[in-house]
mmCIF file of C-alpha atoms in Angstrom:
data_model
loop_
_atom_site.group_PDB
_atom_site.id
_atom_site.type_symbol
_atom_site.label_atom_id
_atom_site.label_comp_id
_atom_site.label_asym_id
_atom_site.label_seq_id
_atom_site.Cartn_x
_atom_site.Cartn_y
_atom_site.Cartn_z
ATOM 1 C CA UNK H 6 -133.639 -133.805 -100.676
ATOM 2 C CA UNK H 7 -135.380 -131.932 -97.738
ATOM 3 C CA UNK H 8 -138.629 -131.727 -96.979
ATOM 4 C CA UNK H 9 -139.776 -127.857 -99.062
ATOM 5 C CA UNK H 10 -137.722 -129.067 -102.079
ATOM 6 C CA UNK H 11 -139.960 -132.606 -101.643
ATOM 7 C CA UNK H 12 -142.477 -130.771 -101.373
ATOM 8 C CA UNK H 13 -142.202 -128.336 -104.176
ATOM 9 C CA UNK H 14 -141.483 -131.513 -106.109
ATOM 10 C CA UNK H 15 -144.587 -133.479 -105.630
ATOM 11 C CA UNK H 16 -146.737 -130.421 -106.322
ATOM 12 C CA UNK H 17 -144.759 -129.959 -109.662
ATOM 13 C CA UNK H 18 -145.453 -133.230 -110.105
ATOM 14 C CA UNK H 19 -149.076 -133.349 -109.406
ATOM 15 C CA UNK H 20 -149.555 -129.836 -111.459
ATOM 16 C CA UNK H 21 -148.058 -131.684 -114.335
ATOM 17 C CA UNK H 22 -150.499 -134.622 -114.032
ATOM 18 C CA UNK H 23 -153.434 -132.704 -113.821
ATOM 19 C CA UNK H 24 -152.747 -131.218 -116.973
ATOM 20 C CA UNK H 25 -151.728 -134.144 -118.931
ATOM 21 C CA UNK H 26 -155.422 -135.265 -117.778
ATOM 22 C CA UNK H 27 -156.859 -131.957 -118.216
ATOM 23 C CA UNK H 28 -155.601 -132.144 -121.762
ATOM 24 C CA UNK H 29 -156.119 -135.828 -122.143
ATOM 25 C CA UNK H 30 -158.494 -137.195 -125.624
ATOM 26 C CA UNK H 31 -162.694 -136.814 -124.528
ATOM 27 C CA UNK H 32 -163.794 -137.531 -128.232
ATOM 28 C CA UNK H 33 -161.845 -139.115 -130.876
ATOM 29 C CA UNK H 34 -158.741 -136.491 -130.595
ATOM 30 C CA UNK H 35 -160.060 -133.789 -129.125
ATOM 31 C CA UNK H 36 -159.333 -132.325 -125.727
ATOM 32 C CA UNK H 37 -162.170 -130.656 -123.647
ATOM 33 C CA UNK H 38 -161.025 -127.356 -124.563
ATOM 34 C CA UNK H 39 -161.188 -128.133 -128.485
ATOM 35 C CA UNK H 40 -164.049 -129.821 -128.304
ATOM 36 C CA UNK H 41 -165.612 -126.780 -126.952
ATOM 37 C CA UNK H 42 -164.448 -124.498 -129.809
ATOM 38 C CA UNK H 43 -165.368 -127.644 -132.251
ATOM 39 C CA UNK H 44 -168.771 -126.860 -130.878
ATOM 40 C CA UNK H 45 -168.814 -122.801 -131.189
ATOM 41 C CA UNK H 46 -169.211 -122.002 -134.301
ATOM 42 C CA UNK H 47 -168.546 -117.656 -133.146
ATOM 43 C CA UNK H 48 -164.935 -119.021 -133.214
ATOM 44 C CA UNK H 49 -164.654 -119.639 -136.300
ATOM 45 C CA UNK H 50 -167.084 -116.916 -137.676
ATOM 46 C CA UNK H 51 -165.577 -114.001 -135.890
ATOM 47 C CA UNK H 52 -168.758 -111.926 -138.324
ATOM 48 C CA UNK H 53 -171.582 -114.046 -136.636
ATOM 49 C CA UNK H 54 -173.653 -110.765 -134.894
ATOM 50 C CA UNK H 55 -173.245 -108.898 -138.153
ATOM 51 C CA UNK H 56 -174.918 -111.894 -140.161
ATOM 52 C CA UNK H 57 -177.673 -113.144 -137.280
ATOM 53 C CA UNK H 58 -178.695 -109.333 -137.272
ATOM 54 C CA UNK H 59 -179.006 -110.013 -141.428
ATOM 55 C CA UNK H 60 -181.504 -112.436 -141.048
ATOM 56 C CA UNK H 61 -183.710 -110.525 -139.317
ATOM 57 C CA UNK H 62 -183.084 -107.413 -141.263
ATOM 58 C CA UNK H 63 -184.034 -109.278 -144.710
ATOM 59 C CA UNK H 64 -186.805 -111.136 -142.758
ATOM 60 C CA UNK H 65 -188.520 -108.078 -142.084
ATOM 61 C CA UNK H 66 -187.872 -106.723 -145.525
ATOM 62 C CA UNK H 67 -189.655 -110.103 -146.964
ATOM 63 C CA UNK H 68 -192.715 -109.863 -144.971
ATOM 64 C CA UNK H 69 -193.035 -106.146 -145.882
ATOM 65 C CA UNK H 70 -193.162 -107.462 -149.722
ATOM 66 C CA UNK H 71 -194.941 -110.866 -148.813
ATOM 67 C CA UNK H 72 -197.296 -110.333 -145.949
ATOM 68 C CA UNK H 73 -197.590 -114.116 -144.045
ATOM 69 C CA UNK H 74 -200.557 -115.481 -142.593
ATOM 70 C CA UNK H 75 -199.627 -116.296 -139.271
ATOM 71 C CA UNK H 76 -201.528 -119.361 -137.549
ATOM 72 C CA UNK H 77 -201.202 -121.120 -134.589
ATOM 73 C CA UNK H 78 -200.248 -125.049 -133.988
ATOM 74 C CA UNK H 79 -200.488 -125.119 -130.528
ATOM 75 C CA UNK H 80 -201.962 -123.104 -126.815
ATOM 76 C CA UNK H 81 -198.390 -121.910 -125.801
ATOM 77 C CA UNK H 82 -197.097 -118.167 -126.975
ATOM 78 C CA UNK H 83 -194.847 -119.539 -129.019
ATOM 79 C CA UNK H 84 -196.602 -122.412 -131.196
ATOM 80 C CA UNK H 85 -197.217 -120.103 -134.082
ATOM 81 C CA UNK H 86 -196.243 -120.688 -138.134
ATOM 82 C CA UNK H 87 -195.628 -118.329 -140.396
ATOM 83 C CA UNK H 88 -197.303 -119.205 -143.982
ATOM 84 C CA UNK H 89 -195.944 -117.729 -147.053
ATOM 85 C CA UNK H 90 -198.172 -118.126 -150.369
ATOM 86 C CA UNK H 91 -198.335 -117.488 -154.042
ATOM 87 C CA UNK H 92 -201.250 -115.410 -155.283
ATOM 88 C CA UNK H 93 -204.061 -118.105 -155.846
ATOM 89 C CA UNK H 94 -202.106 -121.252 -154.325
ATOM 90 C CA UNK H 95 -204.015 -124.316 -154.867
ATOM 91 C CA UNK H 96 -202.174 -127.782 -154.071
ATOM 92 C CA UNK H 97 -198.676 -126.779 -154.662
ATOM 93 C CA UNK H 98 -195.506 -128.183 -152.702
ATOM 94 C CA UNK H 99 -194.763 -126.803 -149.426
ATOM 95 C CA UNK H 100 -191.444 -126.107 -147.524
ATOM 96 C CA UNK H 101 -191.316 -126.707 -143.465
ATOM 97 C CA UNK H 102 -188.342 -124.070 -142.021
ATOM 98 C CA UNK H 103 -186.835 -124.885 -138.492
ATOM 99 C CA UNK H 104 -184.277 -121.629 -137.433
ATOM 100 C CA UNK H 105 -181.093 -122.218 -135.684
ATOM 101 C CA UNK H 106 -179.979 -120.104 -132.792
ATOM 102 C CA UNK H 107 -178.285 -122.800 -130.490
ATOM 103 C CA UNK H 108 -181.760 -123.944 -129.372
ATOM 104 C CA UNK H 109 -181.411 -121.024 -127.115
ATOM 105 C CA UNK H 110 -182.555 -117.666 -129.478
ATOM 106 C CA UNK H 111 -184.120 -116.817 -133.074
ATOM 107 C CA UNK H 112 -187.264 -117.612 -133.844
ATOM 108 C CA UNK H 113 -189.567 -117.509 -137.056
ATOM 109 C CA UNK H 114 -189.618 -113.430 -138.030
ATOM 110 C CA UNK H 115 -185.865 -114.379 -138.321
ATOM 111 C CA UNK H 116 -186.603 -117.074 -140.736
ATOM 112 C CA UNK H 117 -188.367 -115.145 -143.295
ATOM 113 C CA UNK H 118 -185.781 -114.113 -146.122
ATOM 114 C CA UNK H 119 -185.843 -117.776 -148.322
ATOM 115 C CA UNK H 120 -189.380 -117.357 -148.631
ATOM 116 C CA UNK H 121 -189.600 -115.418 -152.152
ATOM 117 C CA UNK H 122 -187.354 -118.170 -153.075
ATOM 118 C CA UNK H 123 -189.800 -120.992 -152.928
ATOM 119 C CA UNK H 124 -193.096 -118.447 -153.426
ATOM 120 C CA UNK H 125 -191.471 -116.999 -156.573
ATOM 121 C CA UNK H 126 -190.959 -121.035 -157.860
ATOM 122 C CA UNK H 127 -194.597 -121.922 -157.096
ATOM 123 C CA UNK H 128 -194.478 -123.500 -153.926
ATOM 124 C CA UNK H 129 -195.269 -122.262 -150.118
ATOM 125 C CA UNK H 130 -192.593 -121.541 -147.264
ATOM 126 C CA UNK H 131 -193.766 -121.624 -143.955
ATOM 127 C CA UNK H 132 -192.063 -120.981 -140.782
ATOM 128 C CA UNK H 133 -192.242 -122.417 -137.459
ATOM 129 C CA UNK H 134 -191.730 -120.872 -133.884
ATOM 130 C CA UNK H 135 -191.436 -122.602 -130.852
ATOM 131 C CA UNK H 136 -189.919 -122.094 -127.718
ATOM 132 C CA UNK H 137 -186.370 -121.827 -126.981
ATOM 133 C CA UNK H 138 -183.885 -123.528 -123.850
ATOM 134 C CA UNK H 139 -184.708 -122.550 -121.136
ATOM 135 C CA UNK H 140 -188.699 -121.772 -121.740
ATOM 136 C CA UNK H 141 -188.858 -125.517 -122.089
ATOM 137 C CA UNK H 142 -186.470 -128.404 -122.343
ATOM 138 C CA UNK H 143 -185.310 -130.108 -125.587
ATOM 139 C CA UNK H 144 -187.558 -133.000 -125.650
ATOM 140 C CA UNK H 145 -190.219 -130.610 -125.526
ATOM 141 C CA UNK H 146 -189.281 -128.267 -128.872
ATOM 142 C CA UNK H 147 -188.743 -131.537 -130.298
ATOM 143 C CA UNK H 148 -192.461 -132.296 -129.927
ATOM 144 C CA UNK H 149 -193.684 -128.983 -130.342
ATOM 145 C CA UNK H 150 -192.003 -129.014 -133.904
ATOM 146 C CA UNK H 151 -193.709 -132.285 -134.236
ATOM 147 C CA UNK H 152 -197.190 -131.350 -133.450
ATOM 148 C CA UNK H 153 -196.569 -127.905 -135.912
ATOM 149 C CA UNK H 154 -196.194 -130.540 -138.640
ATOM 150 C CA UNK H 155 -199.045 -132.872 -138.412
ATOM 151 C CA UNK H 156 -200.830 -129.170 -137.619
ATOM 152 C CA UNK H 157 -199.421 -128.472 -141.297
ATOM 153 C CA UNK H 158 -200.317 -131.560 -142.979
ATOM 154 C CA UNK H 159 -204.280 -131.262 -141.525
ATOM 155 C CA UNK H 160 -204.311 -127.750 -142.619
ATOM 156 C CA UNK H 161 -202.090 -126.214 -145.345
ATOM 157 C CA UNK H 162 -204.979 -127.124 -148.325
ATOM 158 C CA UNK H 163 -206.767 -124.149 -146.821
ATOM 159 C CA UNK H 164 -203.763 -122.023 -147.687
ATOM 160 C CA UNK H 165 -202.682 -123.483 -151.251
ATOM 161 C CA UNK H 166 -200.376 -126.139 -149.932
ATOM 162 C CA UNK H 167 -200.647 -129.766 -150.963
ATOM 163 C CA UNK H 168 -200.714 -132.381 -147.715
ATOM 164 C CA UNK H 169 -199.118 -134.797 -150.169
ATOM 165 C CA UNK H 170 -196.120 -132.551 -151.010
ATOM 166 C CA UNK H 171 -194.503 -131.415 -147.420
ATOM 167 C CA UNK H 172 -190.802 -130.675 -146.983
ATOM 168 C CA UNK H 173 -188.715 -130.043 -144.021
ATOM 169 C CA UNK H 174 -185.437 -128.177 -143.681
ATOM 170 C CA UNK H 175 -183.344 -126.246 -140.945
ATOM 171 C CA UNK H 176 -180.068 -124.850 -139.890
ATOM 172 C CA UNK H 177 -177.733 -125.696 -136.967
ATOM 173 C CA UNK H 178 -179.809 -126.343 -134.099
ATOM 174 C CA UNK H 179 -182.752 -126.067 -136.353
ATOM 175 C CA UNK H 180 -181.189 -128.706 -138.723
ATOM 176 C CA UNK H 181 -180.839 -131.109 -135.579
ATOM 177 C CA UNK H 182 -184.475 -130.674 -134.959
ATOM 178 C CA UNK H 183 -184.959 -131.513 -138.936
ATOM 179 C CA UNK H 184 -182.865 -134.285 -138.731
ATOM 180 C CA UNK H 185 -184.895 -135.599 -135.783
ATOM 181 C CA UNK H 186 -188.480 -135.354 -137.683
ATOM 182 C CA UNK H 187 -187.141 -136.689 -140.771
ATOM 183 C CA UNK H 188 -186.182 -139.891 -138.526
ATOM 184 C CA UNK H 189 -189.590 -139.450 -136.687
ATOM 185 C CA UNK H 190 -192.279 -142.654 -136.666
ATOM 186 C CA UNK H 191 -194.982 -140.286 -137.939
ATOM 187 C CA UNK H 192 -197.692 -142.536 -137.559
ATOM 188 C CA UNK H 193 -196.951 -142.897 -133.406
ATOM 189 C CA UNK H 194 -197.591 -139.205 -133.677
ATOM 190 C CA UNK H 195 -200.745 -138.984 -135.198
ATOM 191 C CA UNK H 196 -199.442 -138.571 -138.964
ATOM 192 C CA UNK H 197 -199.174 -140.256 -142.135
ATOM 193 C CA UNK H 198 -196.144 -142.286 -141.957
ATOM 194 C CA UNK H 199 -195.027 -140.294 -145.094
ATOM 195 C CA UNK H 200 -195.454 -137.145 -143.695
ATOM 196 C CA UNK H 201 -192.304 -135.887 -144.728
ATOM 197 C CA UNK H 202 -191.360 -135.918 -148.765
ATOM 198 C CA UNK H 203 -187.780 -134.533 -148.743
ATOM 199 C CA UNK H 204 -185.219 -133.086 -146.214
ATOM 200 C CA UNK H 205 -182.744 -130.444 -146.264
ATOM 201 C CA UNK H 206 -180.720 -130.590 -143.289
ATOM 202 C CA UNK H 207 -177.594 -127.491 -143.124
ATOM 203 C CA UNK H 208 -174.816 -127.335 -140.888
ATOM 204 C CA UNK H 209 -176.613 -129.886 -138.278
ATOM 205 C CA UNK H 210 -176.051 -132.386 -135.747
ATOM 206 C CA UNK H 211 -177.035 -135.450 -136.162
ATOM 207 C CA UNK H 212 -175.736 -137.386 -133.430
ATOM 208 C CA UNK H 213 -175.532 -135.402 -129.784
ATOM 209 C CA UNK H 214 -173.395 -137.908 -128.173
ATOM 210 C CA UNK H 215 -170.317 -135.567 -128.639
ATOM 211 C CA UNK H 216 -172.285 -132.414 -128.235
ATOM 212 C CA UNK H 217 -173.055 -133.264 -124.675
ATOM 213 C CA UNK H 218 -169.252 -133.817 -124.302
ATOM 214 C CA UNK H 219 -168.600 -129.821 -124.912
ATOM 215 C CA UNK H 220 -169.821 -126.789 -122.865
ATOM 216 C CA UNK H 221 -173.000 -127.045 -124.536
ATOM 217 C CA UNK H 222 -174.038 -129.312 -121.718
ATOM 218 C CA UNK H 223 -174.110 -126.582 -119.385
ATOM 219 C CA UNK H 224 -177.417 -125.196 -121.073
ATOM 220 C CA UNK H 225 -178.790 -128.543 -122.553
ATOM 221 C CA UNK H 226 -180.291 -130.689 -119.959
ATOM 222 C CA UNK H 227 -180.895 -134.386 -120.792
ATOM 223 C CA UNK H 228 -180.562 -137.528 -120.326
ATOM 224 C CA UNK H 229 -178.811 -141.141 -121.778
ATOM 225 C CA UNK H 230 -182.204 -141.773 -122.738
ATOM 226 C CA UNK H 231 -183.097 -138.613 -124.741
ATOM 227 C CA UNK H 232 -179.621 -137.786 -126.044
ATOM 228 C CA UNK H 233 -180.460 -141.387 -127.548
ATOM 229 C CA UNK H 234 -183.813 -140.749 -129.173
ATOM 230 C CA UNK H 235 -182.835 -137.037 -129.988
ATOM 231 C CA UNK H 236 -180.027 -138.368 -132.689
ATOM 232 C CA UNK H 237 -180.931 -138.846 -136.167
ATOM 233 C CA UNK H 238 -178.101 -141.168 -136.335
ATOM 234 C CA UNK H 239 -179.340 -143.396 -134.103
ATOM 235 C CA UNK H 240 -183.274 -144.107 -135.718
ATOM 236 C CA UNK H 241 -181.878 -144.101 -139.777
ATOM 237 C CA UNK H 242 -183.883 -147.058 -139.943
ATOM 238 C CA UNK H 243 -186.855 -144.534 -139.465
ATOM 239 C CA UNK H 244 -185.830 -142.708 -142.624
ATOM 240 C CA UNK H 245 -188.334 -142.411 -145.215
ATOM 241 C CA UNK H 246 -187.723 -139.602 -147.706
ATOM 242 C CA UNK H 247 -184.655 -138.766 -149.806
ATOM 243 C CA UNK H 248 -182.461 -136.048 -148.018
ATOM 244 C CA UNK H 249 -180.017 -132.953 -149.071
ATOM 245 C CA UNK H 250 -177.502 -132.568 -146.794
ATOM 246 C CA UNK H 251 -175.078 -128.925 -146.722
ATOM 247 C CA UNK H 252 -172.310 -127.436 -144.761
ATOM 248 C CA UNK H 253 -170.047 -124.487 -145.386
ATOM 249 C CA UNK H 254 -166.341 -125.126 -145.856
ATOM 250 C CA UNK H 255 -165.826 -122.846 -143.429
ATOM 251 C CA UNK H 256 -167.104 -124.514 -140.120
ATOM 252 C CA UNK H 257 -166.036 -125.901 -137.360
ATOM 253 C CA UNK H 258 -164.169 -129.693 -137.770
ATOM 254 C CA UNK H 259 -167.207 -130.990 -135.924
ATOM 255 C CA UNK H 260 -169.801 -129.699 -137.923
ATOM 256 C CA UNK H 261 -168.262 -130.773 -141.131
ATOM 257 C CA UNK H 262 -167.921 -134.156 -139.458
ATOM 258 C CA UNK H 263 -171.461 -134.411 -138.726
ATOM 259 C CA UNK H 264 -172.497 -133.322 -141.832
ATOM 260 C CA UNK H 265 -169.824 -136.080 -143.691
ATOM 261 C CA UNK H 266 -171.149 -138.971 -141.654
ATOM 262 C CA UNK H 267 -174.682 -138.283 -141.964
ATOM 263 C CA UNK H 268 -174.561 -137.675 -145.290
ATOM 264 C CA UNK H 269 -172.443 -140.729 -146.101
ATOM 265 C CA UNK H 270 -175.067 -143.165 -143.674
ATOM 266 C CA UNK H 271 -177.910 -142.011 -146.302
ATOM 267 C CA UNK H 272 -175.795 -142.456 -149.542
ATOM 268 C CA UNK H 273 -175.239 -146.186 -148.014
ATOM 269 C CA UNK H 274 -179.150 -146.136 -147.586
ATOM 270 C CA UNK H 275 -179.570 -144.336 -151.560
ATOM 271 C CA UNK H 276 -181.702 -141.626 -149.789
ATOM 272 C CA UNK H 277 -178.882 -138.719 -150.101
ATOM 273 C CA UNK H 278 -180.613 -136.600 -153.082
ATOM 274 C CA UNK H 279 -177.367 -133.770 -152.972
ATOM 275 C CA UNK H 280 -173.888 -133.408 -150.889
ATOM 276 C CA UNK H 281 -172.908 -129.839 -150.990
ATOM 277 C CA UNK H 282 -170.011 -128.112 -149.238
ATOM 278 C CA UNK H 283 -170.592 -124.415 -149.825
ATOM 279 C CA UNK H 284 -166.975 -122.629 -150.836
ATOM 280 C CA UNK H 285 -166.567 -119.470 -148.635
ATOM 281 C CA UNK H 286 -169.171 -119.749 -146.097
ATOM 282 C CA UNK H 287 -168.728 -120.027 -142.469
ATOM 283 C CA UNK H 288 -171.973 -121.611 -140.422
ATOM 284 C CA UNK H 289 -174.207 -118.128 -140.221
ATOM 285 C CA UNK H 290 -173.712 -117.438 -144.044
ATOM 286 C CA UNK H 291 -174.846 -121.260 -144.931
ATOM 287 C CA UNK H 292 -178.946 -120.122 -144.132
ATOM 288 C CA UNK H 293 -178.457 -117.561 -146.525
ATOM 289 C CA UNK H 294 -178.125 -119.679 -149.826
ATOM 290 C CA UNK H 295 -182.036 -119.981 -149.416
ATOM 291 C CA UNK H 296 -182.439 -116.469 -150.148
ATOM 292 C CA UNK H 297 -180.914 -116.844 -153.768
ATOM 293 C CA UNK H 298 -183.013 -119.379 -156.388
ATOM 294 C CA UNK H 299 -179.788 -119.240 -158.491
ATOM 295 C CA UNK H 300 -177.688 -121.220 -155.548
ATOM 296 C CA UNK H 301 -176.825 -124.388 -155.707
ATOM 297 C CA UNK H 302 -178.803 -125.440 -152.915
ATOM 298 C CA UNK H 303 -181.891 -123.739 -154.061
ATOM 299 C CA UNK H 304 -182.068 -125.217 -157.160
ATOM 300 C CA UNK H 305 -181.384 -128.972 -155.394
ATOM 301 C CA UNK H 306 -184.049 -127.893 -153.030
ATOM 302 C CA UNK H 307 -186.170 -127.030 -155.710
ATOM 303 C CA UNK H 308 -185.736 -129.928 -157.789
ATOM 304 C CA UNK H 309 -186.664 -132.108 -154.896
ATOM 305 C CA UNK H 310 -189.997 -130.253 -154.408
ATOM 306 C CA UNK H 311 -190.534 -130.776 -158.292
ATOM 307 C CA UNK H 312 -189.902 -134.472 -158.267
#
């Protein structure tokens, strides 16, 4: 062999072995690349701007028709809650939103539409705004979501809400930050350590180990040590309230994975309340069951508020 066909040999050879270990396993079976689209949920909802542009369409319609009192939790811009309430509220049970948006966009006027659901069923909606990545890091919407709810558990009575009776639920990203709080030590915080009655988490992550493995790492900055304390997952021994957990059956194989195994940890604990895997709905569309009391996850939602 001379030396250009040795040559054109070892790089063929080197080529192929940097794609065998470009393509080699990062997370159970996925590659890089499909973890990646395991963790972007527009490629698999190829409709995703037509629905995000519904929420805020049917927000605005809701708030037109049910005028919130909007408060504020906190000194930054964004530490404000929107509060939805029945005519003459007086201790009823209240419902905690967190939006999605890839901890990156969205924010509470987007989160308005379920709130005729609970308002409608005697009970208050409220929901919370906070900043996004990169206004401030993870850790910190973490704890501004924290501080909104011990703001909402020393306040709502003024507004018709019942301290006793608070709820939590989000989507996607927002559902992670749920899914946090609901495994949240309340009482280091300056809450009652049952702060939080019931959970609905949708179409969250619950443990960001593999998250951090995708391309979502180029926009969320953190460490070992806060990946670690920022998985529900990992603090289940912090759990103190029955849960509903939801995904649509058209997601990504990760998010359907997340939702399985978290669910699943809190059946083994006998705090899953509901398991439901919503026929026909990719990850955008899930949100949107909230708007209708006759869904199956607003009457589970419901019944947990009753209990």
């Amino acid at each position: 062999m001379d030396r250009r066909a040795f040559s054109l040999s070892l790089l063929g050879l080197l080529a192929s072995t940097a794609l065998v270990r470009a393509e080699e396993a990062v997370f159970l079976d996925y590659t890089r690349d499909t973890l990646d689209k395991a963790y972007d949920q527009r490629v698999w909802a190829p409709d995703a701007q037509q629905i995000i542009a519904r929420y805020a369409r049917d927000s605005e319609e809701v708030r037109k028709r049910f005028p919130p009192r909007t408060e504020r939790y906190g000194s930054r811009e964004a530490e404000t809650l929107d509060i939805f309430a029945p005519a003459g509220a007086r201790a009823l049970p209240v419902m905690v939103f967190i939006h999605g948006g890839a901890w990156r966009a969205l924010g509470s006027k987007d989160a308005s539409a379920p709130a005729p659901t609970f308002i409608e069923n005697g009970c208050l909606y409220v929901a919370l705004n906070f900043d996004n990545i990169p206004a401030v890091r993870l850790p910190e919407m973490v704890d501004q979501c924290r501080r909104a709810m011990v703001w909402i558990a020393g306040n709502i009575a003024a507004f018709g809400g019942d301290p006793g009776r608070i709820y939590l639920s989000g989507h996607s990203s927002g559902a992670h930050i749920a899914g946090v709080l609901l495994t949240t030590d309340w009482a280091a915080h300056g809450g009652a350590p049952d702060l939080v009655k019931g959970g609905l988490v949708m179409s969250g992550m619950y443990d960001l180990y593999p998250v951090m493995l995708s391309a979502r790492s180029s926009y969320v900055k953190i460490s070992p040590e806060e990946l670690a304390a920022l998985s529900a997952m990992r603090h289940l021994d912090q759990v103190r309230c029955d849960m509903i957990v939801v995904n649509g059956d058209r997601e990504s194989p990760e998010f359907k994975r997340q939702s399985q195994v978290f669910a699943s940890a809190l059946a083994g604990m006998g705090r899953l309340t509901s398991r439901l895997e919503l026929a026909g709905k990719n990850h955008f569309e899930v949100p949107e069951a909230l708007n209708d009391p006759a869904s199956a996850v607003s009457k589970a939602t419901l019944q947990m508020m009753r209990g």
